[in-house]
Coordinates of C-alpha atoms and ligand atoms in Angstrom, one line a residue:
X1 CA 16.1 -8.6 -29.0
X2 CA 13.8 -11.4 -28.1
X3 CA 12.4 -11.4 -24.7
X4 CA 10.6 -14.3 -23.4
X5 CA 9.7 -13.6 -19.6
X6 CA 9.7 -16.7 -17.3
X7 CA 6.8 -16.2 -16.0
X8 CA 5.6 -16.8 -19.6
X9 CA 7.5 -19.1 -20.7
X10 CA 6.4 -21.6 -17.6
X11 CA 2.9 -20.8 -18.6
X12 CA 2.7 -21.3 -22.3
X13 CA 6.1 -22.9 -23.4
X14 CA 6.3 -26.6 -25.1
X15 CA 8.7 -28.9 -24.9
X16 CA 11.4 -29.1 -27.4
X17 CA 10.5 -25.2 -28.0
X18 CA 13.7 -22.8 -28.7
X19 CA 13.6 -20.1 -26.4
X20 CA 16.0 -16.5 -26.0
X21 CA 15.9 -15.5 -22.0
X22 CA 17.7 -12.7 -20.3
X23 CA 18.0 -13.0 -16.6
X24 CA 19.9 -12.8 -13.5
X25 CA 21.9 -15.1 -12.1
X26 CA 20.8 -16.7 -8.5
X27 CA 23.5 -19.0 -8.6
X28 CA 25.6 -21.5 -10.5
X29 CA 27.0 -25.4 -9.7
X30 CA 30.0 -26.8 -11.9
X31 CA 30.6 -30.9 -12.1
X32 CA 32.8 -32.1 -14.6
X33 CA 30.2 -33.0 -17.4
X34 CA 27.5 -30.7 -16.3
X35 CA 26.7 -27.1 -15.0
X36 CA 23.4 -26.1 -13.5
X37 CA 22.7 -22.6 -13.6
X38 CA 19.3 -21.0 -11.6
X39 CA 18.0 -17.7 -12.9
X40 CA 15.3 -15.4 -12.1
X41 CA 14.1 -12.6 -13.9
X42 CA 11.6 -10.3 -11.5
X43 CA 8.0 -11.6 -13.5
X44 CA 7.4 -14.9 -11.1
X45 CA 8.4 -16.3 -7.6
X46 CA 9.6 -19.5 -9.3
X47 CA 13.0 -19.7 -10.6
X48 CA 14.5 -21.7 -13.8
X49 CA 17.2 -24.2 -14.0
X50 CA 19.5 -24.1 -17.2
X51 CA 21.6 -26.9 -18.0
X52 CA 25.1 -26.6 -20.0
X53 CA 26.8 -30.2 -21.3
X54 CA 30.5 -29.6 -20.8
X55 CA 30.7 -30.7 -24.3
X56 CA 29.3 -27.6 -25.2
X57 CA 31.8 -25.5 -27.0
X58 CA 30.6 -22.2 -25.3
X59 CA 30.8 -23.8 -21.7
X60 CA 34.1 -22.0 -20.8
X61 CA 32.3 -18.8 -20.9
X62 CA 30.5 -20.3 -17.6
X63 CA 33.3 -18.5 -16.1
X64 CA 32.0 -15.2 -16.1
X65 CA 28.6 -16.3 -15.0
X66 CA 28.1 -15.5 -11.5
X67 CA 25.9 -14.7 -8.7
X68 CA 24.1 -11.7 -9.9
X69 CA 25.3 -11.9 -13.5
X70 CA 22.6 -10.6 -16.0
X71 CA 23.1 -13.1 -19.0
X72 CA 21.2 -14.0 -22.2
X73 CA 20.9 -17.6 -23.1
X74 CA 19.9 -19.4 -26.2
X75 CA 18.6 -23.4 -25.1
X76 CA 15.7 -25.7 -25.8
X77 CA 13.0 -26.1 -23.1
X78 CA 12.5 -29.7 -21.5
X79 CA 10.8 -31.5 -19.1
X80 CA 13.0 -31.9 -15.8
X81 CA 14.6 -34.7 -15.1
X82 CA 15.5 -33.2 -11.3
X83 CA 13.4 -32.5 -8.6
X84 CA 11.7 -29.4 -7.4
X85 CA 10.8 -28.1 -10.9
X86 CA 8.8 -29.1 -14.2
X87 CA 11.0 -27.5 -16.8
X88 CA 14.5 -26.7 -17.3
X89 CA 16.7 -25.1 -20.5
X90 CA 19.2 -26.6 -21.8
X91 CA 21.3 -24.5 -23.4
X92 CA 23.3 -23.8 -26.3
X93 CA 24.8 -21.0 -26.2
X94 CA 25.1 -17.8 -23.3
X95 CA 26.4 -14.4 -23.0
X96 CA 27.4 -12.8 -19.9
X97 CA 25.5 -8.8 -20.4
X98 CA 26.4 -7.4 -17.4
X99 CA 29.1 -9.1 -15.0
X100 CA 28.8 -9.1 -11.3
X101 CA 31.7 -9.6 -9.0
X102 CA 32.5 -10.8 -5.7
X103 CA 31.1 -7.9 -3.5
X104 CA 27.4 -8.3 -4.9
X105 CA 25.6 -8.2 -1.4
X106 CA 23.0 -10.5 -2.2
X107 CA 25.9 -13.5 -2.6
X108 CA 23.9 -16.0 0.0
X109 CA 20.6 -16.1 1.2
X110 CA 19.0 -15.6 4.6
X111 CA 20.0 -12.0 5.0
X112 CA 17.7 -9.6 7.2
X113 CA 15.0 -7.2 6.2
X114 CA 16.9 -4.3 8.0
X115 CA 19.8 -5.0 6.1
X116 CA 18.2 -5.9 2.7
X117 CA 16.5 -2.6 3.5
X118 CA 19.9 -0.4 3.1
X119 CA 20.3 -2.0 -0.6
X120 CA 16.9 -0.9 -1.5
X121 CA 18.2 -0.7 -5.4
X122 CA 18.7 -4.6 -4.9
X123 CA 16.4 -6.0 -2.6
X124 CA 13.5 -6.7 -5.7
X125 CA 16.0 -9.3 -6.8
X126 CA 15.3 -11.6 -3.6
X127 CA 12.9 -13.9 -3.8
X128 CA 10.8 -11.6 -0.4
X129 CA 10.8 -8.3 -2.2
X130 CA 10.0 -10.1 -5.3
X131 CA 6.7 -11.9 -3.8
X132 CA 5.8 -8.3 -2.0
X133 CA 6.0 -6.2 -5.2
X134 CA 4.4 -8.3 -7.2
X135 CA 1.3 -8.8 -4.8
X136 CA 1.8 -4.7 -4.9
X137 CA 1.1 -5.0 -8.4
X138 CA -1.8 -7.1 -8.5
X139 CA -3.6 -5.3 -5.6
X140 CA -3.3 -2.0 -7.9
X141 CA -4.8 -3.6 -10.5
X142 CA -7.8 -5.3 -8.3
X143 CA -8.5 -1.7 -7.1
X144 CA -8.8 -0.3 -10.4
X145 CA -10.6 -3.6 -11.2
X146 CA -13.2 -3.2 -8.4
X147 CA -14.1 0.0 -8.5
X148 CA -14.5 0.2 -12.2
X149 CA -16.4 -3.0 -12.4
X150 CA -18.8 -0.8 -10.3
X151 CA -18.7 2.4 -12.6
X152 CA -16.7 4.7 -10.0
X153 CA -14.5 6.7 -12.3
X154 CA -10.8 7.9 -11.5
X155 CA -10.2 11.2 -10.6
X156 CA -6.7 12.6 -10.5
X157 CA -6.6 15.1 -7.6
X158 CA -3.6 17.7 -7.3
X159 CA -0.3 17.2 -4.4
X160 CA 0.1 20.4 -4.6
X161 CA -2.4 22.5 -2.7
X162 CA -3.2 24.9 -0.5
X163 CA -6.1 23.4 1.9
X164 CA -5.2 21.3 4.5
X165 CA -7.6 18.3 4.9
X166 CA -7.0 16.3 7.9
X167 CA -6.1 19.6 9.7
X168 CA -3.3 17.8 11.2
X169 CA -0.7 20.3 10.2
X170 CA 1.5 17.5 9.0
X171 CA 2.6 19.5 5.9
X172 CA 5.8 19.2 3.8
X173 CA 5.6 23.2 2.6
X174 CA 6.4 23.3 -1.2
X175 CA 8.1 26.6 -2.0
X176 CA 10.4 28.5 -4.5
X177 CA 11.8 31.0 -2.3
X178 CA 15.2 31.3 -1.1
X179 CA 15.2 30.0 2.2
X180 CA 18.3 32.2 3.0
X181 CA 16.6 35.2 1.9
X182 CA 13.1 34.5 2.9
X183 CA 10.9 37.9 1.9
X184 CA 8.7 38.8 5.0
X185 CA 6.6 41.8 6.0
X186 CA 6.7 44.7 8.6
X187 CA 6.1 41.9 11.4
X188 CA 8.6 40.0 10.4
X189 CA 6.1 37.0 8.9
X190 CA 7.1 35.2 5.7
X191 CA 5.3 36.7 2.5
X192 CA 3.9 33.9 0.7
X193 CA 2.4 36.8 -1.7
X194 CA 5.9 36.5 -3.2
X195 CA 6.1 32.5 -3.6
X196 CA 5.2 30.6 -6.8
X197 CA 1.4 30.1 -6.0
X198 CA 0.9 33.7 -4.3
X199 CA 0.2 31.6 -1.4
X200 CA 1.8 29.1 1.3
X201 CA 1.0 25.8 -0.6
X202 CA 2.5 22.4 0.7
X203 CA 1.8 18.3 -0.7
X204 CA -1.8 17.1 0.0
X205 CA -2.0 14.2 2.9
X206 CA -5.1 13.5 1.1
X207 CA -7.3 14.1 -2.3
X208 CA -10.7 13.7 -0.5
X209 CA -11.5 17.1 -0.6
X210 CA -11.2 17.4 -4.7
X211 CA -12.6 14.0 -4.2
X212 CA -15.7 15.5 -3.0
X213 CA -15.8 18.1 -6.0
X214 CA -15.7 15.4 -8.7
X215 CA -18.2 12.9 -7.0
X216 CA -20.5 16.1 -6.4
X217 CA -20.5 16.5 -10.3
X218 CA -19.8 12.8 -11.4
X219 CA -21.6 10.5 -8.8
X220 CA -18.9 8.0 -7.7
X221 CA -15.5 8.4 -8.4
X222 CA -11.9 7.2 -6.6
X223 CA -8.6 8.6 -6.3
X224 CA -5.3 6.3 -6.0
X225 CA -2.3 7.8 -5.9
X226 CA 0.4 9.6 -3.3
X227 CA -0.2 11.5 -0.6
X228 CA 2.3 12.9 1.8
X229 CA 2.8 13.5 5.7
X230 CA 5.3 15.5 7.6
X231 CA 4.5 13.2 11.0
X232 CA 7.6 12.5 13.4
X233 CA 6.1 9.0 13.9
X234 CA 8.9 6.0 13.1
X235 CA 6.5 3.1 13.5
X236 CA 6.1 -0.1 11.3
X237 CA 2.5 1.5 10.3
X238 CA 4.0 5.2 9.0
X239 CA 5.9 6.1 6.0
X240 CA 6.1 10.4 4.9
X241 CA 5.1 8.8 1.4
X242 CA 2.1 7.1 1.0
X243 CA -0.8 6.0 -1.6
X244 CA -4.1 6.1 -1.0
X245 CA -7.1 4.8 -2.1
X246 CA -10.0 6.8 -2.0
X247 CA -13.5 6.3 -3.3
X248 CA -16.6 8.9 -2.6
X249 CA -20.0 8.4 -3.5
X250 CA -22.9 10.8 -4.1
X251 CA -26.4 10.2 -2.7
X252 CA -24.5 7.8 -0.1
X253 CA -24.8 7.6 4.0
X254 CA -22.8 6.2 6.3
X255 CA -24.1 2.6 5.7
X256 CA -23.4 2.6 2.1
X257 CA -19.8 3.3 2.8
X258 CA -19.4 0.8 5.5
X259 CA -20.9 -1.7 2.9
X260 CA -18.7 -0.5 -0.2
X261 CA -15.3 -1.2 2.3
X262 CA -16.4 -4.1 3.5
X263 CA -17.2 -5.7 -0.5
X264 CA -13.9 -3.6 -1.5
X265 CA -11.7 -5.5 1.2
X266 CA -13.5 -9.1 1.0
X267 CA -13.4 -8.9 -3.1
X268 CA -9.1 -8.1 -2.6
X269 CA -8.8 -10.9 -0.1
X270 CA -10.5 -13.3 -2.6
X271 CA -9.2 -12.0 -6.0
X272 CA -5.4 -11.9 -4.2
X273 CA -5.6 -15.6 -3.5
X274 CA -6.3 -16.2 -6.9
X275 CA -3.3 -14.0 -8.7
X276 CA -0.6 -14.4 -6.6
X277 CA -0.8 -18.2 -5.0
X278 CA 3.3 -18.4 -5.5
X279 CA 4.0 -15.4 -4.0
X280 CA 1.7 -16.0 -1.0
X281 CA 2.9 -19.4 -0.4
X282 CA 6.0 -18.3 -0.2
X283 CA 5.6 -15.2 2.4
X284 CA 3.3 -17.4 4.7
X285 CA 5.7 -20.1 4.5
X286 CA 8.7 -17.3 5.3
X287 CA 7.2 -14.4 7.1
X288 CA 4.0 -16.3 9.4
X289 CA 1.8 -14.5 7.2
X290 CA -1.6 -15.9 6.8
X291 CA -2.1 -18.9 4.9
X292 CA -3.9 -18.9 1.4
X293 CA -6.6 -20.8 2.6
X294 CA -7.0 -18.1 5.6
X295 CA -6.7 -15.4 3.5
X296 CA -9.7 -16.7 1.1
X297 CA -11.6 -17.5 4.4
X298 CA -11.4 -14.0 4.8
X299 CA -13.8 -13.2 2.0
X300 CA -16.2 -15.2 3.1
X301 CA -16.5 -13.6 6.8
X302 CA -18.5 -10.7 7.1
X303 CA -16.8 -8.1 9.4
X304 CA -17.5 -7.1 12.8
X305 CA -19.0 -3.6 13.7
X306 CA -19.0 -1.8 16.5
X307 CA -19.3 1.7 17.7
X308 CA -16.5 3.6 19.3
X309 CA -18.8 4.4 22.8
X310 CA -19.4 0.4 22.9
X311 CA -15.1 -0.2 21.9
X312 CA -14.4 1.8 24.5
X313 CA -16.6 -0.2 27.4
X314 CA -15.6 -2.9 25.9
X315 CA -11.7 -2.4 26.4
X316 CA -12.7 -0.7 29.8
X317 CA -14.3 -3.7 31.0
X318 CA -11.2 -6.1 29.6
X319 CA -9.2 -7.4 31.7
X320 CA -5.8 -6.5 29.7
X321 CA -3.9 -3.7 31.1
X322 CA -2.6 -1.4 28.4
X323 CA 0.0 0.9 28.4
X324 CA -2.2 4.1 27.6
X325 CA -5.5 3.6 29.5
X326 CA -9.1 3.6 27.3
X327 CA -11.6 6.8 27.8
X328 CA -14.4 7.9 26.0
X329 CA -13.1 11.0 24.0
X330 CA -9.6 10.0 23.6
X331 CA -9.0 8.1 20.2
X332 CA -8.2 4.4 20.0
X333 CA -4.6 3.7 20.6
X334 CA -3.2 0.7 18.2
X335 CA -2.5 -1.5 21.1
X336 CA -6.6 -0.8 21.9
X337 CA -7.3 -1.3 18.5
X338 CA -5.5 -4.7 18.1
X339 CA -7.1 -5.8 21.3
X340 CA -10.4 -5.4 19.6
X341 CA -9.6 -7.2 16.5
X342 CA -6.9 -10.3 17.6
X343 CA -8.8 -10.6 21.0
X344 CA -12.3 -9.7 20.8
X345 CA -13.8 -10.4 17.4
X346 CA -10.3 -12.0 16.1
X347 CA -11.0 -10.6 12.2
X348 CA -11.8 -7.3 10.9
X349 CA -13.5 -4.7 12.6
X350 CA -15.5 -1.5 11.6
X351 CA -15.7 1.3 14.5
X352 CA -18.6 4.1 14.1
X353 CA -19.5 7.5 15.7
X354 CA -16.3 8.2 17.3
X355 CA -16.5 11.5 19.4
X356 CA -16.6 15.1 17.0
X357 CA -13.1 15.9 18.9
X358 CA -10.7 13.4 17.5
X359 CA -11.8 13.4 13.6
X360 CA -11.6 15.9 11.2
X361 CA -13.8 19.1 10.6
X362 CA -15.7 17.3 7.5
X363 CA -17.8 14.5 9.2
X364 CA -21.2 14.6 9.5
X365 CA -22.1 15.6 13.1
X366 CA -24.6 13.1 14.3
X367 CA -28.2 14.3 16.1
X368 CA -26.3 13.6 19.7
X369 CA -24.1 16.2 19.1
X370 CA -21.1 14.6 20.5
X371 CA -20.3 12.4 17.8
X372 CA -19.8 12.1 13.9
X373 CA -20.6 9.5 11.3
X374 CA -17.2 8.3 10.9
X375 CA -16.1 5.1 10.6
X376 CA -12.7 3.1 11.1
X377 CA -11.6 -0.6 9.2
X378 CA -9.4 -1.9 12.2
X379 CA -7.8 -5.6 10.4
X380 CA -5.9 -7.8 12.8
X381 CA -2.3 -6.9 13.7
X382 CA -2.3 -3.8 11.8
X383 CA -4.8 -1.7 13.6
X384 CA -6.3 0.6 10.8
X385 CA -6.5 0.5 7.4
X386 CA -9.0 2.7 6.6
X387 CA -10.5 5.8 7.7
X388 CA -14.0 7.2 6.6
X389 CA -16.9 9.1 6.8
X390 CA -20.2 10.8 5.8
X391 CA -19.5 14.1 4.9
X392 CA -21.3 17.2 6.7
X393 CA -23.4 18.6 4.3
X394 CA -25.5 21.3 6.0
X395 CA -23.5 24.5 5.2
X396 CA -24.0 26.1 8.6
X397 CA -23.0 23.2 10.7
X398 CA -19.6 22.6 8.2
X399 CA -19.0 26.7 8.9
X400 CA -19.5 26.2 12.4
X401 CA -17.1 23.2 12.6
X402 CA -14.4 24.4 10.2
X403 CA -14.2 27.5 12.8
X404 CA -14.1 24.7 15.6
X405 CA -11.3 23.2 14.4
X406 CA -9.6 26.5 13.3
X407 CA -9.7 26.1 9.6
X408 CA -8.6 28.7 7.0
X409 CA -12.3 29.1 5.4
X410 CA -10.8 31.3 3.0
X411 CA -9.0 28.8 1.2
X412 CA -12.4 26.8 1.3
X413 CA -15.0 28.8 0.0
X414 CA -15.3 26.0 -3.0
X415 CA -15.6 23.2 -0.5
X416 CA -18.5 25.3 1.3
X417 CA -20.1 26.1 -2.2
X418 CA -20.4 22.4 -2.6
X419 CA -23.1 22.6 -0.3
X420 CA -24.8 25.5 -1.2
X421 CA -25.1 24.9 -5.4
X422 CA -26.9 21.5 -5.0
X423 CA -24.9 19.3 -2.0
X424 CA -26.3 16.1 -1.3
X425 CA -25.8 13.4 1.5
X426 CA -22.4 11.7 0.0
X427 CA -19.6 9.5 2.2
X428 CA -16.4 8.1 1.2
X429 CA -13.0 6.7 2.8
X430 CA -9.3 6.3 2.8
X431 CA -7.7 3.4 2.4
X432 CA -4.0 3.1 3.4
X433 CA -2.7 1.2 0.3
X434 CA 0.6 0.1 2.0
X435 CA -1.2 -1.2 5.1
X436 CA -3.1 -3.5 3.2
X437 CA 0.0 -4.8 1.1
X438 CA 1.6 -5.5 4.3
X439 CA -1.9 -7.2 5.7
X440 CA -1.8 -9.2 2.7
X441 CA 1.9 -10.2 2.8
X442 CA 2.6 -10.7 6.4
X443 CA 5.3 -8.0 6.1
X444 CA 6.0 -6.3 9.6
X445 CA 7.4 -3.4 8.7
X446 CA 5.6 -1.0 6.4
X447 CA 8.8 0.7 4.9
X448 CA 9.2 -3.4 3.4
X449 CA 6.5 -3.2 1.1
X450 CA 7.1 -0.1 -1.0
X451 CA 10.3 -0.1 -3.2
X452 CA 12.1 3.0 -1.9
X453 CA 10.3 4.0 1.6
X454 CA 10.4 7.8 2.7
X455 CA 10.1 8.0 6.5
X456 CA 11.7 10.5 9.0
X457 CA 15.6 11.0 8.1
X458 CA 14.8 8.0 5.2
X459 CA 14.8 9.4 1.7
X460 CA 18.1 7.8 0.2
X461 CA 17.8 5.8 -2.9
Ligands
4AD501 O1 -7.6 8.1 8.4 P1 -6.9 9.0 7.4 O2 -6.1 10.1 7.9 O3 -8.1 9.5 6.5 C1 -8.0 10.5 5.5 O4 -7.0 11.0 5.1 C2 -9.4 10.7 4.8 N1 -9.3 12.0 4.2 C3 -9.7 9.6 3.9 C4 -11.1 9.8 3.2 O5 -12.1 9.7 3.9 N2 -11.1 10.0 1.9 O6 -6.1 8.1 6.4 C5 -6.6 7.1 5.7 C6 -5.8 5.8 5.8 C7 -5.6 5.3 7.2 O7 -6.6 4.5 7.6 C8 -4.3 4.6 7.1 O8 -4.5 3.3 6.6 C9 -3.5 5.3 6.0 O9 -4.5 6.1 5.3 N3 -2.5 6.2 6.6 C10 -1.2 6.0 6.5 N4 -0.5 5.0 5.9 C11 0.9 5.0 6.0 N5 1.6 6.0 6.6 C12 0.9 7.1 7.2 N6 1.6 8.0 7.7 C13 -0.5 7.0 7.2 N7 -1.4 7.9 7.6 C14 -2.6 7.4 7.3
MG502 MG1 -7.6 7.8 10.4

């Protein structure tokens, strides 16, 4: 079967060339002499117009070619005569593949996200999900892109394990017992002994800690790929499913990793503009999203830093009143953290040393002893993006923090040997992949820029 995309096709194709497309339908108009016929097939934001003579002896078949029709057409590219495009097909013959009738959803335009987002197994053929996913795409590919142009390697790190990094205790618990017949001991505790690992194991809500493991052997390596949280939290920043991207460097401080996500961001907000100049058009044009031109100005700004103790005077001194009121030692709320970035420095903003408390058992405790050498990405009207750190590599101040924090050091012992068969200084981050695709694409609500979102009570489709 020949299959010419559009995308192409508008790219490469000649005039007078003969051409076999398969497509959708986006809609049809009948005269007497003529029928136009737009069609989309998913691989670019611009659609084609097909032109049928009436003198054509397949134009009755026209019938069966309706909104959301997947048809094949024979035709011979042109130049347009019309407006609003450069090429069109006219063609000579069609066949209707797959028919669509009446109740097809997507019949008119203009529907709303919430309701686009309860025919999630449609909504890629509109021209919004279209634009997002295929920005999704491209910002894959300029992670990979980056990072290898730089030597980091790709490490695939296990979901299924048994340590928990964050120590959040946001864990979806994976298991092969019967959950009506759950096997426990004398006190009545469930006997993980008797599971499939020998041990309670659940889906990782990160792969730093492997992460660590393979830049401590390999020098710098990145993960990409899903990670998982059991958080009640229904915001427009949250999904239970996630991917994240997550670099970590050997022989690196603090500094080196605030400058590797600073270059990592400003080479995606450049490289972006250049890929996907349809899509982004289109979603500024649509969704308020930032312009091209302001998303390429992006690269060229350096970001702002700060450190947390400084935020926090900073918002304490403000005279905005906020819902939840700013302290030192209680973490940055998003309406704080948007403050700091749409108010204060209005662009992106990296947040250092936050207080030992609120961040996780591995950072590196500073020489104040109240803080660590973590750092934050804040981007306008998202709030975070990425999260980060140097990694405590002393062995007796990680044991001393990992009992802290309460951590099984058990299930450990390989992240502490780290330390004690050759550790080194090393630092790396997270970055929320989805929170950058909707930073890029203007998209409020983060369960709109992944096909099929997973969020509390949300895992249809
Ligand atoms: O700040 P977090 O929790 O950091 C870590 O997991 C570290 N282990 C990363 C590292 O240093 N290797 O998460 C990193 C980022 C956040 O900044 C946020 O962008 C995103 O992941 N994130 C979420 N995105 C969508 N839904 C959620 N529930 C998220 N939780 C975190
Ligand atoms: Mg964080």
């Amino acid at each position: 079967m020949a299959r010419e995309r559009i995308a192409t096709i508008l790219k490469n194709g000649r005039d007078g060339q003969s051409l076999t497309i398969n497509s959708w339908v986006r809609s049809k108009r009948v005269s007497k002499n003529v029928a136009f016929i737009v069609i989309n097939d998913g691989s670019t934001q611009k659609d084609l117009q097909l032109v049928m003579d009436s003198a054509n002896p397949n134009f009755d078949k026209l019938a069966q070619v309706s909104t959301g029709a997947a048809i094949r057409v024979d035709g011979v590219m042109k130049a347009s005569q019309g407006k609003g495009q450069e090429w069109e097909i006219h063609v000579d013959n069609i066949e209707v593949l797959g028919t669509c009738p009446e109740e097809y959803p997507l019949q008119k335009k203009g529907h709303t996200l919430e309701f686009l987002r309860e025919i999630a197994h449609l909504r890629g053929r509109t021209n919004t999900f279209g634009a997002v996913f295929r920005v999704r795409n491209a910002l894959s590919m300029l992670v990979h892109e980056f990072f290898q142009s730089r030597h980091f390697q790709w490490v695939h790190t296990p979901i299924i394990t048994a340590a928990d990094c964050e120590g959040a205790g946001e864990l979806f618990k994976v298991t092969t017992l019967d959950l009506d017949k759950l096997p426990r001991d004398a006190k009545g505790i469930i006997d993980f002994k008797q599971d499939f690992f020998g041990k309670s194991a659940h889906l990782t809500v990160s792969g730093q800690l492997n992460g660590e493991a393979m830049a401590l052997s390999m020098g710098d390596v990145y993960t990409f790929g899903p990670t998982f949280r059991a958080e009640n939290s229904n915001t427009t920043r949250h999904l239970s499913e996630f991917w994240m991207v997550e670099p970590e460097m050997a022989f690196a401080t603090l500094h080196d990793d605030m400058v590797l996500a600073e270059e990592f961001l400003r080479f995606i907000f450049r490289e972006i503009a250049e890929r996907c100049p349809d899509e982004l058009e289109f979603l500024g044009q649509h969704y308020k999203n930032m312009s091209i031109e302001q998303i390429k100005e992006l690269s060229h700004q350096s970001f702002a830093r700060i450190s947390y103790t400084d935020a926090v005077k900073e918002l304490i001194q403000s005279k905005q009143t906020f819902d939840f009121a700013p302290a030192w030692g209680i973490d940055l709320q998003t309406e704080h953290e948007r403050f700091l970035t749409d108010q204060v420095f209005k662009k992106p903003v990296i947040v250092t040393d936050y207080p030992k408390d609120i961040k996780a058992f591995y950072m590196r405790l500073n020489n104040d002893g109240k803080t660590v050498a973590a750092m934050d990405v804040l981007v306008p009207r998202i709030g975070e993006i990425i999260g980060g750190s140097q990694r405590e590599d002393r062995v007796d101040v990680l044991k001393q923090r990992m009992e802290e924090f309460k951590i099984n050091a058990a299930e450990l012992t390989w992240y502490t040997e780290l330390r004690l068969f050759g550790g080194a200084p090393h630092a790396g981050f997270g970055l929320g992949f989805e929170r950058l695709v909707q930073y890029v694409t203007g998209m409020g609500n983060i369960r709109d820029v992944i096909p099929f979102p997973r969020y509390p009570a949300g895992v249809s489709f």
